[in-house]
Each structure stands twice: as structure tokens, then as C-alpha cells.
Amino acid sequence: MRDAVNGGDVVLTIDRTIQHEACSKLQKAVARHGASGGSVVILDPQTGAVFAMCSAPDFDPANYGDTKNLNAFNNPATFAQYEPGSVFKAFTMAVGLDEDKVTPKTTYVDTGVEEIDGFKIKNSDGKAHGEATMIQVLDESLNTGTIFVQRRVGQGAFRSGVEKFGFGKPAGIELTPEAKGDISSLSKKGNVFAATASFGQGISVTPLQLAAA
């Protein structure tokens, strides 16, 4: 047992209006698309303060015994881990820029496919785009382009850059349960793991980590 201490405050950064609007829009979007669930995280980009955090399915705290889906008691925004996919390309490019390995005007020749460790990796559109800039890599979401950037950066610096964005460790938001994501593939031998991670596959993140990064 621990005695209560006077003066202990809990201060929320949630903005009631933003929270209400975000949750309302999320519920409608999940219903409209027939999704199994969804999350929204809205942060202050200067401080990281959480203005809104919503997940669906949700539950009524005043009547939690009526909740039929036990998964609703988890907070997917901090607990759900998933492959981020192509949105991760922005972070790969940021690492390349930070390491001075590429500029927006840097070009490479996109043949539409990269063969790495016996695996063939193609662009999502299945096309070769010829000479392309780093701007085009993001505009057209070219898998071969982020592989080019990651290769220039090198595996060690790439992993370090990904870690600096906060991936692979809890954000420390003091909401439980919080998952840390999984970027362990970046420590494996072989070039294919870092290559696929450059476009967000073979690693996992949480919605909160992604928003914070």
C-alpha cells in the first residue's frame, strides 16, 4: 500500500474539439470502407503534445461491461504494430539527405527491378521509369529509388537514422500497453532486409511512432 500524495496532477493535452471531430470522422470512415478498425493521431509538431487520439472499434467507459469486442479495450494507436509500407519512403529519403548521400536532384536509372540476395524486387506499378530524380522517387513511390538511397547510405547508418526517428523503441507516452515496433531485421546479415525496409516492408511500427516521426 502507498498513501496518497496531495498535489499530484494529471494534465491532458487533448483538445476537446479536435478530439471530437477526429473520432467522429474516423468512425464514419471505418463504416464507409467496411474496415476492421482504424486509428487517428494528431500531434503538435513542435512539442509532440497529443491533440487527439482515436481508435475504432471503441467502447463506452461508463458501460464497459456491454463491450462485446475485447480488442476494443486495447489502444491501437500505441499498441498495434504493422508494416508501414510506402509512407516509410519519406524517412529513408530523410536519412539520405541527412547523411549527404543524395539531394533532391540526385538521379539514378530505374530499370523497374532490383535483384538482391536472389530476390527480385519491383516497383509497385511494375514499370521501369528510366532516369529519375529523388523527387520522382517520392512522387511516384518507386521502390527501386529508396533501395538506391539506402544502398548509398549503408546499412549501419540507415539503421542508426531509423532509430533516431524513434522507431524500434517505445515513445514513452505513459499510456499502456505501448508496443515498441520491430526493426530487428536491420541487424540481420544480407542486403535484402535493409532494402525492403527502405520502402517499409519487413519492419513494424505503431501509429503513434509514425505520427511522431
Short mmCIF file of the C-alpha atoms (twelve columns), coordinates in Angstrom:
data_MODEL
# 
_entry.id   MODEL 
# 
loop_
_atom_site.group_PDB 
_atom_site.id 
_atom_site.type_symbol 
_atom_site.label_atom_id 
_atom_site.label_alt_id 
_atom_site.label_comp_id 
_atom_site.label_asym_id 
_atom_site.label_seq_id 
_atom_site.Cartn_x 
_atom_site.Cartn_y 
_atom_site.Cartn_z 
_atom_site.pdbx_PDB_model_num 
ATOM 1   C CA . MET A 1   0.000   0.000   0.000   1 
ATOM 2   C CA . ARG A 2   1.095   3.553   -0.741  1 
ATOM 3   C CA . ASP A 3   -0.503  6.595   0.856   1 
ATOM 4   C CA . ALA A 4   -1.996  9.175   -1.475  1 
ATOM 5   C CA . VAL A 5   0.096   12.281  -2.062  1 
ATOM 6   C CA . ASN A 6   -1.687  15.609  -2.268  1 
ATOM 7   C CA . GLY A 7   -0.899  17.746  -5.269  1 
ATOM 8   C CA . GLY A 8   -0.400  15.015  -7.865  1 
ATOM 9   C CA . ASP A 9   -1.985  16.299  -11.081 1 
ATOM 10  C CA . VAL A 10  -2.807  14.694  -14.412 1 
ATOM 11  C CA . VAL A 11  -2.696  17.221  -17.246 1 
ATOM 12  C CA . LEU A 12  -4.039  16.215  -20.641 1 
ATOM 13  C CA . THR A 13  -3.017  17.892  -23.891 1 
ATOM 14  C CA . ILE A 14  -6.132  16.650  -25.681 1 
ATOM 15  C CA . ASP A 15  -8.085  19.372  -27.479 1 
ATOM 16  C CA . ARG A 16  -11.771 18.568  -26.981 1 
ATOM 17  C CA . THR A 17  -12.892 19.968  -30.325 1 
ATOM 18  C CA . ILE A 18  -10.164 18.266  -32.349 1 
ATOM 19  C CA . GLN A 19  -10.712 15.017  -30.456 1 
ATOM 20  C CA . HIS A 20  -14.462 15.064  -31.135 1 
ATOM 21  C CA . GLU A 21  -14.045 15.813  -34.838 1 
ATOM 22  C CA . ALA A 22  -11.281 13.254  -35.334 1 
ATOM 23  C CA . CYS A 23  -13.201 10.465  -33.582 1 
ATOM 24  C CA . SER A 24  -16.375 11.265  -35.480 1 
ATOM 25  C CA . LYS A 25  -14.608 11.237  -38.858 1 
ATOM 26  C CA . LEU A 26  -12.805 8.008   -38.011 1 
ATOM 27  C CA . GLN A 27  -15.994 6.171   -37.052 1 
ATOM 28  C CA . LYS A 28  -17.627 7.234   -40.320 1 
ATOM 29  C CA . ALA A 29  -14.579 6.246   -42.387 1 
ATOM 30  C CA . VAL A 30  -14.358 2.785   -40.813 1 
ATOM 31  C CA . ALA A 31  -18.062 2.213   -41.501 1 
ATOM 32  C CA . ARG A 32  -17.843 3.594   -45.050 1 
ATOM 33  C CA . HIS A 33  -14.946 1.356   -46.062 1 
ATOM 34  C CA . GLY A 34  -16.002 -1.713  -44.080 1 
ATOM 35  C CA . ALA A 35  -12.666 -1.674  -42.245 1 
ATOM 36  C CA . SER A 36  -11.957 -3.869  -39.242 1 
ATOM 37  C CA . GLY A 37  -10.618 -0.821  -37.428 1 
ATOM 38  C CA . GLY A 38  -8.604  2.351   -37.646 1 
ATOM 39  C CA . SER A 39  -6.636  4.937   -35.695 1 
ATOM 40  C CA . VAL A 40  -6.052  8.667   -35.795 1 
ATOM 41  C CA . VAL A 41  -3.226  10.514  -34.018 1 
ATOM 42  C CA . ILE A 42  -2.919  14.306  -34.189 1 
ATOM 43  C CA . LEU A 43  0.185   15.874  -32.652 1 
ATOM 44  C CA . ASP A 44  1.618   19.323  -32.134 1 
ATOM 45  C CA . PRO A 45  4.643   19.079  -34.481 1 
ATOM 46  C CA . GLN A 46  6.690   21.438  -32.294 1 
ATOM 47  C CA . THR A 47  6.239   19.706  -28.936 1 
ATOM 48  C CA . GLY A 48  4.767   16.265  -29.635 1 
ATOM 49  C CA . ALA A 49  1.725   17.064  -27.479 1 
ATOM 50  C CA . VAL A 50  -1.219  14.835  -28.405 1 
ATOM 51  C CA . PHE A 51  -4.211  16.912  -29.527 1 
ATOM 52  C CA . ALA A 52  -6.322  13.901  -30.495 1 
ATOM 53  C CA . MET A 53  -6.023  10.122  -30.343 1 
ATOM 54  C CA . CYS A 54  -8.890  7.955   -31.514 1 
ATOM 55  C CA . SER A 55  -9.342  4.315   -32.401 1 
ATOM 56  C CA . ALA A 56  -12.156 2.184   -33.741 1 
ATOM 57  C CA . PRO A 57  -13.729 -0.060  -32.590 1 
ATOM 58  C CA . ASP A 58  -14.207 1.927   -29.400 1 
ATOM 59  C CA . PHE A 59  -16.091 1.407   -26.140 1 
ATOM 60  C CA . ASP A 60  -18.091 3.460   -23.655 1 
ATOM 61  C CA . PRO A 61  -16.127 3.707   -20.377 1 
ATOM 62  C CA . ALA A 62  -19.380 4.258   -18.496 1 
ATOM 63  C CA . ASN A 63  -20.750 0.951   -19.801 1 
ATOM 64  C CA . TYR A 64  -17.635 -1.091  -20.493 1 
ATOM 65  C CA . GLY A 65  -19.415 -4.294  -19.474 1 
ATOM 66  C CA . ASP A 66  -21.538 -4.030  -22.623 1 
ATOM 67  C CA . THR A 67  -18.465 -4.247  -24.876 1 
ATOM 68  C CA . LYS A 68  -18.569 -7.426  -26.953 1 
ATOM 69  C CA . ASN A 69  -15.270 -6.988  -28.808 1 
ATOM 70  C CA . LEU A 70  -12.490 -7.288  -26.222 1 
ATOM 71  C CA . ASN A 71  -9.987  -5.857  -28.705 1 
ATOM 72  C CA . ALA A 72  -11.709 -2.522  -28.175 1 
ATOM 73  C CA . PHE A 73  -10.014 -2.291  -24.769 1 
ATOM 74  C CA . ASN A 74  -6.606  -2.049  -26.423 1 
ATOM 75  C CA . ASN A 75  -5.364  1.244   -27.827 1 
ATOM 76  C CA . PRO A 76  -4.257  0.504   -31.414 1 
ATOM 77  C CA . ALA A 77  -2.602  3.920   -31.697 1 
ATOM 78  C CA . THR A 78  0.034   2.810   -29.184 1 
ATOM 79  C CA . PHE A 79  -0.312  -0.975  -29.267 1 
ATOM 80  C CA . ALA A 80  -0.941  -2.096  -32.856 1 
ATOM 81  C CA . GLN A 81  2.186   -2.957  -34.850 1 
ATOM 82  C CA . TYR A 82  2.051   -3.101  -38.631 1 
ATOM 83  C CA . GLU A 83  4.213   -2.756  -41.728 1 
ATOM 84  C CA . PRO A 84  4.145   0.940   -42.631 1 
ATOM 85  C CA . GLY A 85  4.690   0.368   -46.350 1 
ATOM 86  C CA . SER A 86  5.416   3.209   -48.724 1 
ATOM 87  C CA . VAL A 87  4.896   6.044   -46.232 1 
ATOM 88  C CA . PHE A 88  8.261   4.913   -44.828 1 
ATOM 89  C CA . LYS A 89  9.985   6.080   -48.013 1 
ATOM 90  C CA . ALA A 90  9.943   9.635   -46.675 1 
ATOM 91  C CA . PHE A 91  12.101  8.566   -43.718 1 
ATOM 92  C CA . THR A 92  14.550  6.684   -45.932 1 
ATOM 93  C CA . MET A 93  14.915  9.787   -48.077 1 
ATOM 94  C CA . ALA A 94  15.346  11.957  -44.971 1 
ATOM 95  C CA . VAL A 95  18.200  9.735   -43.787 1 
ATOM 96  C CA . GLY A 96  19.819  10.010  -47.215 1 
ATOM 97  C CA . LEU A 97  19.560  13.803  -47.119 1 
ATOM 98  C CA . ASP A 98  20.850  13.969  -43.554 1 
ATOM 99  C CA . GLU A 99  23.848  11.815  -44.458 1 
ATOM 100 C CA . ASP A 100 24.551  13.999  -47.532 1 
ATOM 101 C CA . LYS A 101 24.294  10.959  -49.780 1 
ATOM 102 C CA . VAL A 102 21.554  12.386  -52.007 1 
ATOM 103 C CA . THR A 103 19.973  15.707  -52.901 1 
ATOM 104 C CA . PRO A 104 16.540  16.306  -54.437 1 
ATOM 105 C CA . LYS A 105 18.223  16.451  -57.869 1 
ATOM 106 C CA . THR A 106 20.280  13.257  -57.478 1 
ATOM 107 C CA . THR A 107 19.369  10.809  -60.252 1 
ATOM 108 C CA . TYR A 108 19.572  7.077   -60.786 1 
ATOM 109 C CA . VAL A 109 18.468  4.790   -63.624 1 
ATOM 110 C CA . ASP A 110 15.325  2.875   -62.729 1 
ATOM 111 C CA . THR A 111 15.142  -0.426  -64.592 1 
ATOM 112 C CA . GLY A 112 11.986  -1.375  -62.713 1 
ATOM 113 C CA . VAL A 113 13.587  -4.238  -60.802 1 
ATOM 114 C CA . GLU A 114 16.423  -4.892  -58.331 1 
ATOM 115 C CA . GLU A 115 17.784  -8.387  -57.710 1 
ATOM 116 C CA . ILE A 116 19.180  -8.665  -54.185 1 
ATOM 117 C CA . ASP A 117 20.292  -11.866 -52.442 1 
ATOM 118 C CA . GLY A 118 18.403  -13.881 -55.038 1 
ATOM 119 C CA . PHE A 119 15.154  -11.918 -54.618 1 
ATOM 120 C CA . LYS A 120 13.646  -9.746  -57.348 1 
ATOM 121 C CA . ILE A 121 12.135  -6.505  -56.055 1 
ATOM 122 C CA . LYS A 122 9.953   -4.490  -58.415 1 
ATOM 123 C CA . ASN A 123 8.174   -1.154  -58.337 1 
ATOM 124 C CA . SER A 124 4.548   -1.345  -57.271 1 
ATOM 125 C CA . ASP A 125 3.421   -0.265  -60.752 1 
ATOM 126 C CA . GLY A 126 5.632   -2.909  -62.398 1 
ATOM 127 C CA . LYS A 127 7.232   -0.294  -64.651 1 
ATOM 128 C CA . ALA A 128 10.737  0.997   -65.372 1 
ATOM 129 C CA . HIS A 129 10.954  4.790   -65.206 1 
ATOM 130 C CA . GLY A 130 14.421  5.392   -66.640 1 
ATOM 131 C CA . GLU A 131 16.446  8.260   -65.240 1 
ATOM 132 C CA . ALA A 132 14.626  9.570   -62.172 1 
ATOM 133 C CA . THR A 133 15.342  12.176  -59.506 1 
ATOM 134 C CA . MET A 134 14.816  11.722  -55.781 1 
ATOM 135 C CA . ILE A 135 11.746  13.955  -56.082 1 
ATOM 136 C CA . GLN A 136 10.309  11.493  -58.587 1 
ATOM 137 C CA . VAL A 137 11.119  8.616   -56.241 1 
ATOM 138 C CA . LEU A 138 8.706   10.081  -53.695 1 
ATOM 139 C CA . ASP A 139 6.201   11.428  -56.229 1 
ATOM 140 C CA . GLU A 140 5.880   8.083   -57.998 1 
ATOM 141 C CA . SER A 141 6.633   5.902   -54.943 1 
ATOM 142 C CA . LEU A 142 9.496   3.966   -56.539 1 
ATOM 143 C CA . ASN A 143 10.757  1.001   -54.519 1 
ATOM 144 C CA . THR A 144 13.945  0.869   -56.566 1 
ATOM 145 C CA . GLY A 145 14.589  4.513   -55.698 1 
ATOM 146 C CA . THR A 146 14.558  4.041   -51.948 1 
ATOM 147 C CA . ILE A 147 16.758  0.966   -52.364 1 
ATOM 148 C CA . PHE A 148 19.193  3.234   -54.234 1 
ATOM 149 C CA . VAL A 149 19.168  5.696   -51.322 1 
ATOM 150 C CA . GLN A 150 19.575  3.007   -48.670 1 
ATOM 151 C CA . ARG A 151 22.473  1.476   -50.581 1 
ATOM 152 C CA . ARG A 152 24.241  4.833   -50.726 1 
ATOM 153 C CA . VAL A 153 23.696  5.425   -47.026 1 
ATOM 154 C CA . GLY A 154 24.893  1.968   -45.974 1 
ATOM 155 C CA . GLN A 155 23.282  -0.482  -43.573 1 
ATOM 156 C CA . GLY A 156 24.774  0.859   -40.352 1 
ATOM 157 C CA . ALA A 157 23.945  4.499   -40.991 1 
ATOM 158 C CA . PHE A 158 20.492  3.554   -42.279 1 
ATOM 159 C CA . ARG A 159 19.634  1.653   -39.098 1 
ATOM 160 C CA . SER A 160 21.010  4.497   -36.990 1 
ATOM 161 C CA . GLY A 161 18.896  7.014   -38.905 1 
ATOM 162 C CA . VAL A 162 15.751  4.914   -38.488 1 
ATOM 163 C CA . GLU A 163 16.422  4.642   -34.746 1 
ATOM 164 C CA . LYS A 164 16.861  8.420   -34.470 1 
ATOM 165 C CA . PHE A 165 13.303  8.818   -35.753 1 
ATOM 166 C CA . GLY A 166 12.149  6.794   -32.739 1 
ATOM 167 C CA . PHE A 167 11.359  3.506   -34.448 1 
ATOM 168 C CA . GLY A 168 12.080  0.274   -32.603 1 
ATOM 169 C CA . LYS A 169 11.529  1.686   -29.115 1 
ATOM 170 C CA . PRO A 170 8.532   2.919   -27.087 1 
ATOM 171 C CA . ALA A 171 7.653   6.587   -27.483 1 
ATOM 172 C CA . GLY A 172 7.219   6.822   -23.699 1 
ATOM 173 C CA . ILE A 173 3.770   8.390   -23.843 1 
ATOM 174 C CA . GLU A 174 2.764   6.863   -20.475 1 
ATOM 175 C CA . LEU A 175 -0.217  5.082   -21.996 1 
ATOM 176 C CA . THR A 176 -0.167  1.327   -21.665 1 
ATOM 177 C CA . PRO A 177 0.140   -1.010  -23.340 1 
ATOM 178 C CA . GLU A 178 2.674   0.558   -25.707 1 
ATOM 179 C CA . ALA A 179 4.478   -1.565  -28.292 1 
ATOM 180 C CA . LYS A 180 7.981   -0.698  -29.447 1 
ATOM 181 C CA . GLY A 181 7.667   -1.858  -33.048 1 
ATOM 182 C CA . ASP A 182 10.235  -4.132  -34.658 1 
ATOM 183 C CA . ILE A 183 13.229  -3.075  -36.747 1 
ATOM 184 C CA . SER A 184 15.368  -6.092  -35.804 1 
ATOM 185 C CA . SER A 185 15.606  -7.119  -39.468 1 
ATOM 186 C CA . LEU A 186 18.015  -4.222  -39.969 1 
ATOM 187 C CA . SER A 187 20.569  -6.111  -37.881 1 
ATOM 188 C CA . LYS A 188 20.365  -9.288  -39.963 1 
ATOM 189 C CA . LYS A 189 23.040  -10.334 -42.405 1 
ATOM 190 C CA . GLY A 190 22.210  -9.905  -46.057 1 
ATOM 191 C CA . ASN A 191 21.313  -6.861  -48.086 1 
ATOM 192 C CA . VAL A 192 17.668  -7.683  -48.770 1 
ATOM 193 C CA . PHE A 193 16.443  -6.799  -45.261 1 
ATOM 194 C CA . ALA A 194 17.575  -3.175  -45.361 1 
ATOM 195 C CA . ALA A 195 16.447  -2.929  -48.989 1 
ATOM 196 C CA . THR A 196 12.862  -3.952  -48.221 1 
ATOM 197 C CA . ALA A 197 12.836  -1.838  -45.053 1 
ATOM 198 C CA . SER A 198 13.659  1.208   -47.183 1 
ATOM 199 C CA . PHE A 199 10.102  1.062   -48.512 1 
ATOM 200 C CA . GLY A 200 8.504   -0.028  -45.253 1 
ATOM 201 C CA . GLN A 201 8.356   -3.818  -45.514 1 
ATOM 202 C CA . GLY A 202 9.840   -6.341  -43.100 1 
ATOM 203 C CA . ILE A 203 9.647   -3.874  -40.215 1 
ATOM 204 C CA . SER A 204 6.775   -2.803  -37.980 1 
ATOM 205 C CA . VAL A 205 5.738   0.467   -36.348 1 
ATOM 206 C CA . THR A 206 2.850   1.856   -34.310 1 
ATOM 207 C CA . PRO A 207 0.593   4.705   -35.459 1 
ATOM 208 C CA . LEU A 208 1.974   6.882   -32.664 1 
ATOM 209 C CA . GLN A 209 5.586   6.248   -33.721 1 
ATOM 210 C CA . LEU A 210 4.760   7.078   -37.317 1 
ATOM 211 C CA . ALA A 211 2.975   10.308  -36.425 1 
ATOM 212 C CA . ALA A 212 5.765   11.369  -34.065 1 
ATOM 213 C CA . ALA A 213 8.462   10.618  -36.637 1 
# 
